[in-house]
Amino acid sequence: MQPTWEGGKKMKKRFGILAAIVAVATLSACGNTENQSQDSSSTGNKSEDSAPVAPAPEKFRKSLVVYFSVPETDDPENMTQEEENSAVVIGGKVLGNTQYVAQTIQERVGGDIFRIEPDKAYPTDHEELVDLASKEQEEGARPALKEKIETMDQYETIFLGYPNWWGDMPMILYSFLDETDLAGKTIIPFNTHGGSGFSSTIDSIKKEEPSAKVIEDGYSVNRDEAADSKEAVIKWLNDLNI
């Protein structure tokens, strides 16, 4: 199985030295750009781009959409291949792949949306980003979070979104799961990828959150199809049995 990166280009991963071939998958996530938040990075606020597409299903009441995404540019003009692979351009605005899916979910289910961000922003340069993320994975790092959710009491359902980086979640997802009490919640994973789907990430979420109910029927979309995924996301939500 090839590891994937949200940016979308096949790279070599370091294991001390860069070794395994890596495909840059999709980094989907938040607001303004993927590295500086623009939608909402705190709960209780909905994305400025969100607009209900249809009445939210009753089964998704008290929902929170949490996601991490890192587009490699905020400029929609003259993007490199790596930048195109990491982003969706909607109305002249650059969104990360996972970000776009997260906003589509939030438009459908209502509730709040929260972007996971590192305390120190990730670089947008492709090579630097790959090296840093590879090093974090090798070390099992837990990057510091820029903001945290103070209380989860008002939420019952947590949609958790992330790109597939080398067959795993980005390490900052582990930071979020370590520092956020999701006991008793229903967690619904979604991700973007360059060919590896969820890999073993759903099992990883179960291991990190043993007291939560983790839905295995999550939504996974290839980075090349993220921009056209809206109807598929809505269908998945309608069909989802939780």
PDB file of C-alpha atoms in Angstrom, residues 39-48 50 62-67 106 110-115 147-155 157-158:
ATOM      1  CA  ASP A  39     -13.701  29.621   8.723  1.00  0.00           C
ATOM      2  CA  SER A  40     -14.139  29.195  12.428  1.00  0.00           C
ATOM      3  CA  SER A  41     -11.463  27.901  14.695  1.00  0.00           C
ATOM      4  CA  SER A  42     -13.677  28.001  17.715  1.00  0.00           C
ATOM      5  CA  THR A  43     -16.862  26.135  18.432  1.00  0.00           C
ATOM      6  CA  GLY A  44     -20.140  27.927  18.515  1.00  0.00           C
ATOM      7  CA  ASN A  45     -19.433  29.680  15.223  1.00  0.00           C
ATOM      8  CA  LYS A  46     -20.389  28.388  11.817  1.00  0.00           C
ATOM      9  CA  SER A  47     -18.249  28.741   8.738  1.00  0.00           C
ATOM     10  CA  GLU A  48     -18.829  31.980   6.882  1.00  0.00           C
ATOM     11  CA  SER A  50     -21.856  27.581   5.214  1.00  0.00           C
ATOM     12  CA  LYS A  62     -25.828  18.375  18.482  1.00  0.00           C
ATOM     13  CA  SER A  63     -23.081  17.843  15.894  1.00  0.00           C
ATOM     14  CA  LEU A  64     -19.576  19.255  15.673  1.00  0.00           C
ATOM     15  CA  VAL A  65     -17.426  19.031  12.541  1.00  0.00           C
ATOM     16  CA  VAL A  66     -13.714  18.921  13.429  1.00  0.00           C
ATOM     17  CA  TYR A  67     -11.074  18.880  10.732  1.00  0.00           C
ATOM     18  CA  GLN A 106     -21.480  21.167   8.155  1.00  0.00           C
ATOM     19  CA  GLY A 110     -25.778  22.101  10.863  1.00  0.00           C
ATOM     20  CA  GLY A 111     -24.011  22.423  14.185  1.00  0.00           C
ATOM     21  CA  ASP A 112     -20.578  23.931  14.656  1.00  0.00           C
ATOM     22  CA  ILE A 113     -17.244  23.576  12.898  1.00  0.00           C
ATOM     23  CA  PHE A 114     -13.746  23.611  14.387  1.00  0.00           C
ATOM     24  CA  ARG A 115     -10.425  23.670  12.600  1.00  0.00           C
ATOM     25  CA  GLU A 147      -6.639  26.375  20.200  1.00  0.00           C
ATOM     26  CA  LYS A 148      -8.564  23.777  22.156  1.00  0.00           C
ATOM     27  CA  ILE A 149     -12.227  23.043  22.697  1.00  0.00           C
ATOM     28  CA  GLU A 150     -12.976  23.906  26.299  1.00  0.00           C
ATOM     29  CA  THR A 151     -16.008  21.663  26.672  1.00  0.00           C
ATOM     30  CA  MET A 152     -17.661  18.991  24.569  1.00  0.00           C
ATOM     31  CA  ASP A 153     -20.785  18.748  26.724  1.00  0.00           C
ATOM     32  CA  GLN A 154     -23.109  20.244  24.099  1.00  0.00           C
ATOM     33  CA  TYR A 155     -22.117  17.776  21.366  1.00  0.00           C
ATOM     34  CA  THR A 157     -21.833  13.548  17.286  1.00  0.00           C
ATOM     35  CA  ILE A 158     -18.301  14.445  16.178  1.00  0.00           C
TER      36      ILE A 158
END
